[in-house]
CSV table of C-alpha atoms and ligand atoms in Angstrom, one decimal:
chain,number,residue,atom,x,y,z
A,16,UNK,CA,29.2,11.6,-50.4
A,17,UNK,CA,32.6,12.8,-51.6
A,18,UNK,CA,33.9,11.7,-55.1
A,19,UNK,CA,36.5,9.5,-53.4
A,20,UNK,CA,33.7,7.7,-51.2
A,21,UNK,CA,31.7,7.4,-54.2
A,22,UNK,CA,34.6,5.7,-56.2
A,23,UNK,CA,35.3,3.3,-53.2
A,24,UNK,CA,31.7,2.1,-53.2
A,25,UNK,CA,31.5,1.8,-57.0
A,26,UNK,CA,34.8,-0.3,-56.8
A,27,UNK,CA,33.6,-2.6,-54.1
A,28,UNK,CA,30.2,-3.1,-55.8
A,29,UNK,CA,32.0,-4.0,-59.1
A,30,UNK,CA,34.3,-6.4,-57.0
A,31,UNK,CA,31.3,-8.2,-55.4
A,32,UNK,CA,29.7,-8.5,-58.9
A,33,UNK,CA,32.9,-10.0,-60.2
A,34,UNK,CA,33.1,-12.4,-57.3
A,35,UNK,CA,36.7,-11.4,-56.8
A,36,UNK,CA,36.2,-10.2,-53.2
A,37,UNK,CA,38.0,-12.3,-50.6
A,38,UNK,CA,36.7,-12.3,-47.1
A,39,UNK,CA,39.1,-12.1,-44.2
A,40,UNK,CA,39.2,-15.4,-42.1
A,41,UNK,CA,36.4,-15.8,-39.5
A,42,UNK,CA,37.7,-15.1,-36.0
A,43,UNK,CA,37.7,-17.1,-32.8
A,44,UNK,CA,35.2,-19.9,-32.3
A,45,UNK,CA,33.5,-19.3,-35.7
A,46,UNK,CA,36.8,-20.5,-37.5
A,47,UNK,CA,36.3,-23.8,-39.4
A,48,UNK,CA,32.6,-23.8,-38.8
A,49,UNK,CA,29.7,-23.7,-41.1
A,50,UNK,CA,28.1,-20.5,-40.1
A,51,UNK,CA,24.6,-21.8,-40.9
A,52,UNK,CA,24.5,-25.5,-39.9
A,53,UNK,CA,26.9,-26.1,-37.0
A,54,UNK,CA,25.5,-24.7,-33.7
A,55,UNK,CA,27.5,-27.1,-31.6
A,56,UNK,CA,29.2,-24.7,-29.2
A,57,UNK,CA,26.3,-22.4,-28.9
A,58,UNK,CA,25.0,-22.3,-25.3
A,59,UNK,CA,21.2,-21.7,-25.2
A,60,UNK,CA,20.6,-23.3,-21.7
A,61,UNK,CA,20.5,-20.0,-19.8
A,62,UNK,CA,18.2,-17.0,-20.7
A,63,UNK,CA,19.0,-13.5,-21.6
A,64,UNK,CA,17.2,-10.5,-20.3
A,65,UNK,CA,14.6,-10.4,-23.0
A,66,UNK,CA,14.0,-14.3,-23.6
A,67,UNK,CA,11.5,-16.5,-21.9
A,68,UNK,CA,8.4,-15.3,-20.0
A,69,UNK,CA,8.5,-11.8,-18.4
A,70,UNK,CA,8.8,-12.0,-14.6
A,71,UNK,CA,9.7,-8.9,-12.7
A,72,UNK,CA,13.5,-8.4,-13.1
A,73,UNK,CA,13.8,-12.0,-14.6
A,74,UNK,CA,13.1,-13.4,-11.1
A,75,UNK,CA,12.0,-17.1,-10.9
A,76,UNK,CA,8.3,-17.6,-11.0
A,77,UNK,CA,6.8,-19.5,-8.2
A,78,UNK,CA,3.0,-20.5,-8.2
A,79,UNK,CA,2.6,-19.1,-4.7
A,80,UNK,CA,-1.3,-19.6,-4.6
A,81,UNK,CA,-0.9,-23.3,-5.3
A,82,UNK,CA,-2.7,-25.6,-3.0
A,83,UNK,CA,0.6,-27.4,-1.9
A,84,UNK,CA,4.0,-25.7,-1.7
A,85,UNK,CA,7.2,-27.8,-1.7
A,86,UNK,CA,10.4,-27.1,0.0
A,87,UNK,CA,11.9,-25.9,-3.2
A,88,UNK,CA,9.2,-23.1,-3.6
A,89,UNK,CA,9.8,-21.2,-0.5
A,90,UNK,CA,10.7,-17.4,-0.6
A,91,UNK,CA,11.3,-14.4,1.7
A,92,UNK,CA,9.9,-11.8,-0.6
A,93,UNK,CA,7.2,-12.1,-3.2
A,94,UNK,CA,6.2,-9.8,-6.1
A,95,UNK,CA,2.5,-10.1,-6.5
A,96,UNK,CA,0.4,-8.5,-9.3
A,97,UNK,CA,-3.1,-7.2,-8.6
A,98,UNK,CA,-4.8,-6.6,-12.0
A,99,UNK,CA,-7.8,-4.5,-10.8
A,100,UNK,CA,-8.9,-1.1,-12.1
A,101,UNK,CA,-12.6,-0.8,-11.3
A,102,UNK,CA,-12.1,1.4,-8.3
A,103,UNK,CA,-11.0,4.4,-10.2
A,104,UNK,CA,-12.5,7.8,-10.5
A,105,UNK,CA,-10.7,9.0,-13.8
A,106,UNK,CA,-9.0,7.2,-16.5
A,107,UNK,CA,-9.0,3.1,-16.3
A,108,UNK,CA,-6.1,1.0,-17.3
A,109,UNK,CA,-4.2,0.0,-14.3
A,110,UNK,CA,-5.3,-3.6,-14.5
A,111,UNK,CA,-2.5,-3.7,-16.9
A,112,UNK,CA,-0.1,-2.3,-14.4
A,113,UNK,CA,1.5,-5.6,-13.4
A,114,UNK,CA,2.4,-6.6,-16.9
A,115,UNK,CA,3.6,-3.1,-17.6
A,116,UNK,CA,5.9,-2.9,-14.7
A,117,UNK,CA,7.3,-6.2,-15.4
A,118,UNK,CA,8.0,-5.1,-19.0
A,119,UNK,CA,9.7,-2.0,-17.6
A,120,UNK,CA,11.9,-4.3,-15.5
A,121,UNK,CA,13.2,-6.5,-18.3
A,122,UNK,CA,16.7,-5.1,-18.3
A,123,UNK,CA,17.2,-5.6,-14.6
A,124,UNK,CA,19.1,-9.0,-14.2
A,125,UNK,CA,19.6,-10.2,-10.5
A,126,UNK,CA,23.1,-11.5,-11.2
A,127,UNK,CA,24.3,-8.0,-12.5
A,128,UNK,CA,22.2,-5.6,-10.6
A,129,UNK,CA,25.0,-4.1,-8.3
A,130,UNK,CA,23.8,-0.6,-7.3
A,131,UNK,CA,26.2,2.0,-8.2
A,132,UNK,CA,25.2,4.2,-5.2
A,133,UNK,CA,25.3,1.7,-2.5
A,134,UNK,CA,27.6,-1.1,-3.9
A,135,UNK,CA,24.9,-3.6,-3.0
A,136,UNK,CA,22.9,-6.2,-5.0
A,137,UNK,CA,19.6,-6.9,-3.2
A,138,UNK,CA,18.9,-9.9,-5.4
A,139,UNK,CA,22.1,-11.6,-4.3
A,140,UNK,CA,21.7,-10.9,-0.6
A,141,UNK,CA,20.2,-13.1,2.1
A,142,UNK,CA,16.6,-13.0,0.8
A,143,UNK,CA,15.1,-15.3,-1.8
A,144,UNK,CA,13.0,-13.0,-4.1
A,145,UNK,CA,10.4,-14.5,-6.4
A,146,UNK,CA,7.7,-13.3,-8.6
A,147,UNK,CA,4.2,-14.9,-7.8
A,148,UNK,CA,2.5,-13.8,-10.9
A,149,UNK,CA,-0.9,-12.1,-10.4
A,150,UNK,CA,-3.8,-12.7,-8.2
A,151,UNK,CA,-6.9,-13.9,-10.0
A,152,UNK,CA,-9.3,-11.1,-9.7
A,153,UNK,CA,-12.9,-10.8,-11.2
A,154,UNK,CA,-13.4,-7.6,-13.1
A,155,UNK,CA,-17.1,-7.7,-12.8
A,156,UNK,CA,-17.6,-7.4,-9.0
A,157,UNK,CA,-15.2,-5.1,-6.9
A,158,UNK,CA,-16.3,-6.7,-3.7
A,159,UNK,CA,-15.4,-10.1,-4.8
A,160,UNK,CA,-12.2,-8.9,-6.4
A,161,UNK,CA,-10.9,-7.4,-3.1
A,162,UNK,CA,-11.9,-10.5,-1.3
A,163,UNK,CA,-9.8,-12.5,-3.7
A,164,UNK,CA,-6.8,-10.2,-3.2
A,165,UNK,CA,-7.4,-10.3,0.5
A,166,UNK,CA,-7.0,-14.0,0.3
A,167,UNK,CA,-4.1,-13.9,-2.0
A,168,UNK,CA,-2.2,-11.8,0.4
A,169,UNK,CA,-3.3,-14.0,3.2
A,170,UNK,CA,-2.1,-17.0,1.5
A,171,UNK,CA,1.3,-15.7,0.2
A,172,UNK,CA,2.3,-14.1,3.5
A,173,UNK,CA,1.4,-17.3,5.5
A,174,UNK,CA,3.9,-19.5,3.5
A,175,UNK,CA,6.9,-20.8,5.3
A,176,UNK,CA,9.8,-18.3,4.5
A,177,UNK,CA,13.1,-19.5,2.8
A,178,UNK,CA,15.2,-18.0,5.7
A,179,UNK,CA,14.9,-19.8,9.0
A,180,UNK,CA,15.5,-16.6,10.8
A,181,UNK,CA,12.9,-14.3,9.3
A,182,UNK,CA,9.7,-16.3,9.4
A,183,UNK,CA,7.2,-14.1,7.5
A,184,UNK,CA,7.4,-13.6,3.8
A,185,UNK,CA,6.8,-10.0,2.7
A,186,UNK,CA,5.0,-8.9,-0.4
A,187,UNK,CA,5.5,-6.2,-2.9
A,188,UNK,CA,2.4,-5.7,-4.9
A,189,UNK,CA,2.2,-4.4,-8.4
A,190,UNK,CA,-1.1,-2.6,-8.8
A,191,UNK,CA,-3.7,-2.3,-9.8
A,192,UNK,CA,-5.5,0.9,-8.9
A,193,UNK,CA,-4.9,2.2,-5.4
A,194,UNK,CA,-7.9,0.4,-3.8
A,195,UNK,CA,-5.6,-2.6,-3.9
A,196,UNK,CA,-3.6,-1.3,-1.1
A,197,UNK,CA,-6.5,-1.9,1.2
A,198,UNK,CA,-6.0,-5.7,0.9
A,199,UNK,CA,-2.3,-5.3,1.4
A,200,UNK,CA,-3.0,-3.3,4.7
A,201,UNK,CA,-5.5,-5.9,5.9
A,202,UNK,CA,-3.1,-8.6,5.4
A,203,UNK,CA,-0.2,-6.5,7.0
A,204,UNK,CA,-2.5,-5.9,10.1
A,205,UNK,CA,-3.0,-9.5,10.5
A,206,UNK,CA,0.7,-10.6,10.4
A,207,UNK,CA,2.3,-7.4,12.0
A,208,UNK,CA,-0.3,-5.4,13.7
A,209,UNK,CA,-0.9,-1.6,13.2
A,210,UNK,CA,1.6,-0.1,10.8
A,211,UNK,CA,2.5,3.4,9.7
A,212,UNK,CA,1.8,4.2,6.2
A,213,UNK,CA,4.0,6.2,4.1
A,214,UNK,CA,2.0,7.2,1.1
A,215,UNK,CA,3.6,8.7,-2.0
A,216,UNK,CA,0.8,10.2,-4.0
A,217,UNK,CA,-0.5,13.5,-5.4
A,218,UNK,CA,-3.9,12.7,-3.8
A,219,UNK,CA,-4.7,12.3,-0.1
A,220,UNK,CA,-6.8,9.0,-0.7
A,221,UNK,CA,-8.3,9.5,2.8
A,222,UNK,CA,-11.7,11.0,1.4
A,223,UNK,CA,-14.9,10.0,3.2
A,224,UNK,CA,-16.9,7.7,0.9
A,225,UNK,CA,-19.7,10.1,1.5
A,226,UNK,CA,-17.8,12.9,0.0
A,227,UNK,CA,-15.9,11.0,-2.8
A,228,UNK,CA,-18.6,9.3,-4.9
A,229,UNK,CA,-21.4,11.0,-2.9
A,230,UNK,CA,-22.2,8.0,-0.7
A,231,UNK,CA,-24.6,6.4,-3.4
A,232,UNK,CA,-23.9,2.9,-2.2
A,233,UNK,CA,-21.4,1.0,0.0
A,234,UNK,CA,-20.0,-0.6,-3.2
A,235,UNK,CA,-19.3,2.9,-4.8
A,236,UNK,CA,-17.7,4.0,-1.4
A,237,UNK,CA,-14.7,1.6,-1.7
A,238,UNK,CA,-12.5,3.2,-4.3
A,239,UNK,CA,-9.0,4.4,-5.0
A,240,UNK,CA,-9.6,7.8,-3.3
A,241,UNK,CA,-11.3,6.4,-0.1
A,242,UNK,CA,-9.1,3.2,0.7
A,243,UNK,CA,-7.0,5.1,3.4
A,244,UNK,CA,-10.2,6.5,5.2
A,245,UNK,CA,-11.4,2.8,5.2
A,246,UNK,CA,-8.0,1.5,6.5
A,247,UNK,CA,-8.3,4.0,9.5
A,248,UNK,CA,-11.9,2.9,10.1
A,249,UNK,CA,-10.8,-0.7,10.1
A,250,UNK,CA,-8.2,0.2,12.7
A,251,UNK,CA,-5.3,-1.1,10.4
A,252,UNK,CA,-3.0,2.0,10.6
A,253,UNK,CA,-1.3,4.0,13.1
A,254,UNK,CA,-1.8,7.7,13.6
A,255,UNK,CA,1.7,8.3,12.7
A,256,UNK,CA,1.2,7.9,9.0
A,257,UNK,CA,2.2,10.5,6.4
A,258,UNK,CA,1.6,11.6,2.8
A,259,UNK,CA,4.5,12.7,0.5
A,260,UNK,CA,4.1,14.6,-2.7
A,261,UNK,CA,0.5,15.8,-2.3
A,262,UNK,CA,-0.8,18.6,-4.6
A,263,UNK,CA,-4.3,17.6,-6.0
A,264,UNK,CA,-7.0,19.8,-4.7
A,265,UNK,CA,-9.4,18.7,-2.1
A,266,UNK,CA,-13.2,18.6,-2.3
A,267,UNK,CA,-14.1,20.3,0.9
A,268,UNK,CA,-12.0,23.3,1.8
A,269,UNK,CA,-11.5,22.2,5.5
A,270,UNK,CA,-13.3,19.1,6.2
A,271,UNK,CA,-11.1,17.0,3.7
A,272,UNK,CA,-7.9,18.2,5.7
A,273,UNK,CA,-9.6,17.6,9.2
A,274,UNK,CA,-10.7,14.2,8.1
A,275,UNK,CA,-7.1,13.4,6.8
A,276,UNK,CA,-5.6,14.3,10.1
A,277,UNK,CA,-8.1,12.2,12.0
A,278,UNK,CA,-7.2,9.3,9.8
A,279,UNK,CA,-3.7,9.6,11.1
A,280,UNK,CA,-1.8,11.5,8.5
A,281,UNK,CA,0.7,14.5,8.2
A,282,UNK,CA,1.4,15.8,4.8
A,283,UNK,CA,4.4,16.8,2.8
A,284,UNK,CA,3.2,18.8,-0.2
A,285,UNK,CA,4.9,18.4,-3.6
A,286,UNK,CA,6.4,22.0,-3.6
A,287,UNK,CA,7.8,21.5,0.0
A,288,UNK,CA,10.7,19.6,-1.8
A,289,UNK,CA,11.7,23.2,-3.2
A,290,UNK,CA,12.3,24.4,0.3
A,291,UNK,CA,13.6,21.5,2.2
A,292,UNK,CA,15.1,19.2,-0.6
A,293,UNK,CA,15.0,15.5,-0.8
A,294,UNK,CA,16.9,15.1,2.5
A,295,UNK,CA,14.4,17.4,4.2
A,296,UNK,CA,11.6,15.0,3.0
A,297,UNK,CA,13.7,11.9,4.0
A,298,UNK,CA,14.1,13.4,7.6
A,299,UNK,CA,10.4,14.4,7.9
A,300,UNK,CA,9.3,10.8,6.9
A,301,UNK,CA,11.9,9.3,9.3
A,302,UNK,CA,10.8,11.2,12.2
A,303,UNK,CA,7.0,10.7,11.6
A,304,UNK,CA,7.1,6.8,11.5
A,305,UNK,CA,10.1,6.4,14.0
A,306,UNK,CA,9.8,3.3,16.0
A,307,UNK,CA,7.0,1.7,14.1
A,308,UNK,CA,6.6,-0.8,11.4
A,309,UNK,CA,5.9,0.8,7.9
A,310,UNK,CA,4.0,0.1,4.9
A,311,UNK,CA,5.2,2.0,1.8
A,312,UNK,CA,2.7,2.7,-0.9
A,313,UNK,CA,3.8,4.5,-4.1
A,314,UNK,CA,1.1,5.9,-6.4
A,315,UNK,CA,3.0,6.5,-9.5
A,316,UNK,CA,1.0,9.8,-10.0
A,317,UNK,CA,3.4,11.3,-7.2
A,318,UNK,CA,5.7,11.8,-10.2
A,319,UNK,CA,5.0,14.6,-12.6
A,320,UNK,CA,3.3,13.7,-15.8
A,321,UNK,CA,6.4,14.3,-17.6
A,322,UNK,CA,8.0,11.5,-15.7
A,323,UNK,CA,5.1,9.2,-15.5
A,324,UNK,CA,2.4,10.0,-18.0
A,325,UNK,CA,0.8,6.6,-17.9
A,326,UNK,CA,-1.5,6.8,-15.0
A,327,UNK,CA,-5.2,7.5,-14.5
A,328,UNK,CA,-5.3,10.6,-12.4
A,329,UNK,CA,-2.3,12.8,-13.6
A,330,UNK,CA,-1.5,16.1,-11.6
A,331,UNK,CA,1.0,18.4,-13.0
A,332,UNK,CA,3.7,19.9,-10.6
A,333,UNK,CA,5.0,16.6,-9.2
A,334,UNK,CA,8.3,15.2,-8.4
A,335,UNK,CA,11.0,13.8,-10.7
A,336,UNK,CA,12.0,10.1,-10.9
A,337,UNK,CA,15.4,10.9,-9.4
A,338,UNK,CA,14.0,12.8,-6.5
A,339,UNK,CA,11.6,9.8,-5.8
A,340,UNK,CA,14.5,7.3,-6.0
A,341,UNK,CA,16.7,9.4,-3.7
A,342,UNK,CA,13.9,9.6,-1.2
A,343,UNK,CA,13.2,5.9,-1.3
A,344,UNK,CA,16.9,4.9,-1.0
A,345,UNK,CA,17.0,7.4,2.0
A,346,UNK,CA,14.5,5.4,3.9
A,347,UNK,CA,17.1,2.7,4.2
A,348,UNK,CA,16.9,1.0,7.8
A,349,UNK,CA,13.3,1.5,8.4
A,350,UNK,CA,11.2,-1.8,9.4
A,351,UNK,CA,9.3,-2.0,6.0
A,352,UNK,CA,6.8,-4.8,6.2
A,353,UNK,CA,5.2,-4.4,2.8
A,354,UNK,CA,5.1,-2.2,-0.1
A,355,UNK,CA,3.4,-1.5,-3.4
A,356,UNK,CA,3.5,0.4,-6.8
A,357,UNK,CA,0.0,1.3,-8.0
A,358,UNK,CA,-2.0,3.3,-10.6
A,359,UNK,CA,0.4,2.4,-13.5
A,360,UNK,CA,-1.9,2.4,-16.7
A,361,UNK,CA,0.5,1.3,-19.4
A,362,UNK,CA,-1.9,2.3,-22.3
A,363,UNK,CA,-1.0,5.9,-21.6
A,364,UNK,CA,2.7,5.3,-21.8
A,365,UNK,CA,5.0,6.5,-24.7
A,366,UNK,CA,7.1,4.4,-26.9
A,367,UNK,CA,10.1,5.2,-24.6
A,368,UNK,CA,8.2,3.4,-21.9
A,369,UNK,CA,8.9,6.3,-19.5
A,370,UNK,CA,6.3,5.3,-16.8
A,371,UNK,CA,6.9,1.7,-16.7
A,372,UNK,CA,10.6,2.0,-16.6
A,373,UNK,CA,10.3,4.4,-13.6
A,374,UNK,CA,7.8,2.2,-11.9
A,375,UNK,CA,10.1,-0.9,-12.3
A,376,UNK,CA,13.0,1.0,-10.5
A,377,UNK,CA,10.7,2.1,-7.8
A,378,UNK,CA,9.9,-1.5,-7.4
A,379,UNK,CA,13.6,-2.4,-7.3
A,380,UNK,CA,14.4,0.4,-4.5
A,381,UNK,CA,11.4,-1.0,-2.4
A,382,UNK,CA,12.9,-4.6,-2.6
A,383,UNK,CA,16.2,-3.0,-1.6
A,384,UNK,CA,14.6,-1.5,1.6
A,385,UNK,CA,13.1,-5.0,2.4
A,386,UNK,CA,16.4,-6.7,1.9
A,387,UNK,CA,18.4,-4.1,4.0
A,388,UNK,CA,16.3,-4.4,7.0
A,389,UNK,CA,14.9,-8.0,7.6
A,390,UNK,CA,12.0,-7.8,10.0
A,391,UNK,CA,11.3,-10.3,12.9
A,392,UNK,CA,7.8,-10.7,14.4
B,407,NAG,C1,17.1,-20.6,0.7
B,407,NAG,O1,17.4,-21.4,1.8
B,407,NAG,C2,18.4,-22.4,1.5
B,407,NAG,C3,18.1,-23.5,2.7
B,407,NAG,O2,18.4,-22.9,3.8
B,407,NAG,C4,19.6,-21.7,1.5
B,407,NAG,O3,20.7,-22.7,1.1
B,407,NAG,C5,19.5,-20.6,0.2
B,407,NAG,O4,20.6,-20.1,0.4
B,407,NAG,C6,18.3,-19.8,0.5
B,407,NAG,N1,18.3,-19.0,-0.7
B,407,NAG,C7,18.6,-17.7,-0.7
B,407,NAG,C8,18.4,-17.1,-2.0
B,407,NAG,O5,18.9,-17.0,0.3
B,408,NAG,C1,-1.7,8.8,18.3
B,408,NAG,O1,-2.6,8.4,19.2
B,408,NAG,C2,-2.2,8.1,20.7
B,408,NAG,C3,-3.2,7.4,21.4
B,408,NAG,O2,-4.2,7.0,20.7
B,408,NAG,C4,-1.7,9.6,21.1
B,408,NAG,O3,-1.1,9.3,22.5
B,408,NAG,C5,-0.7,10.1,20.2
B,408,NAG,O4,-0.4,11.5,20.5
B,408,NAG,C6,-1.0,10.1,18.8
B,408,NAG,N1,0.0,10.7,18.0
B,408,NAG,C7,-0.1,11.4,17.0
B,408,NAG,C8,1.1,11.6,16.2
B,408,NAG,O5,-1.1,12.0,16.5
B,409,MN,MN1,-3.6,7.2,-5.0
């Protein structure tokens, strides 16, 4: 501190003590008000981004699983949390994913979410988007929990839509570990028939239950690395599906890859982006699923651990958040009938909330795809 500053501080301090200081008049509406007791003009009837209960992007909450739904409670797109993480092979914690992603979305306000790249605001378009909260899933029995989730998807997608034109509400699920996608695919199959899956992940997740987990029991075989194998066996998905961002090792040198192709998948590896770029990835995805209805599943571990440390099965050498968002936005125009973001385990996040912020923005991009292309039955 310079001598001059020191003198200024000293003289102010002395002035205060002498109670000689005079405050300038208060500006604007504060003038003539008792600053402590008069709250007359203050409006607290509308919330701010950080007040109230935390829904995704401050969207209205609807009790979508209620026995009776009134006209007022219809919706076109539903956010549904799936707090389930007992199907994992590495670190648990994704049962807190729905809460984490919602927390990461607090600064998204529907009324001021105009996209700088597209000029659109998907929250103020034709679709009514709501947050249904979480499906009630037992944490003590995976078989029952998945049946609960199957039912939640079935009930929520069977509600009358708000739009009279597009009759089937679509769901964006907040995982939960990746096993939860199986319920979403079962529900999608019932409503839309077989769909192509665009699967963003560092792992293939088509492992034969006999390979991943060693086939010790049927119960053990239904997990976050086998659900796409099961989806294929159940006839839910088309053979025009595709992985993007794969880099984790396989268990059997040739068998796993052969089985993956048999399950209907083509693969874009993580490092392919160095050669073909984000637009090359977009082109490959579009060509693969052309002409079919699409389900998009985003395992947050598709991102490098630098961009998404808070996940159960981290693999280094992944994509950046910007690359993933560019690719997702590039899928504009596809007939997306459902989507999810899974494997967010907030306990491993950092004070900057790197992972949940990324996950929330990924959900935002997925919502935008659903709004951009309404789908008729
Ligand atoms: C929901 O439906 C009502 C009645 O058709 C309509 O007025 C309203 O705009 C819709 N809401 C949204 C968000 O589109
Ligand atoms: C998918 O299966 C159909 C018939 O089942 C076959 O004609 C088609 O070539 C297959 N497509 C791919 C991309 O494997
Ligand atoms: Mn996965």
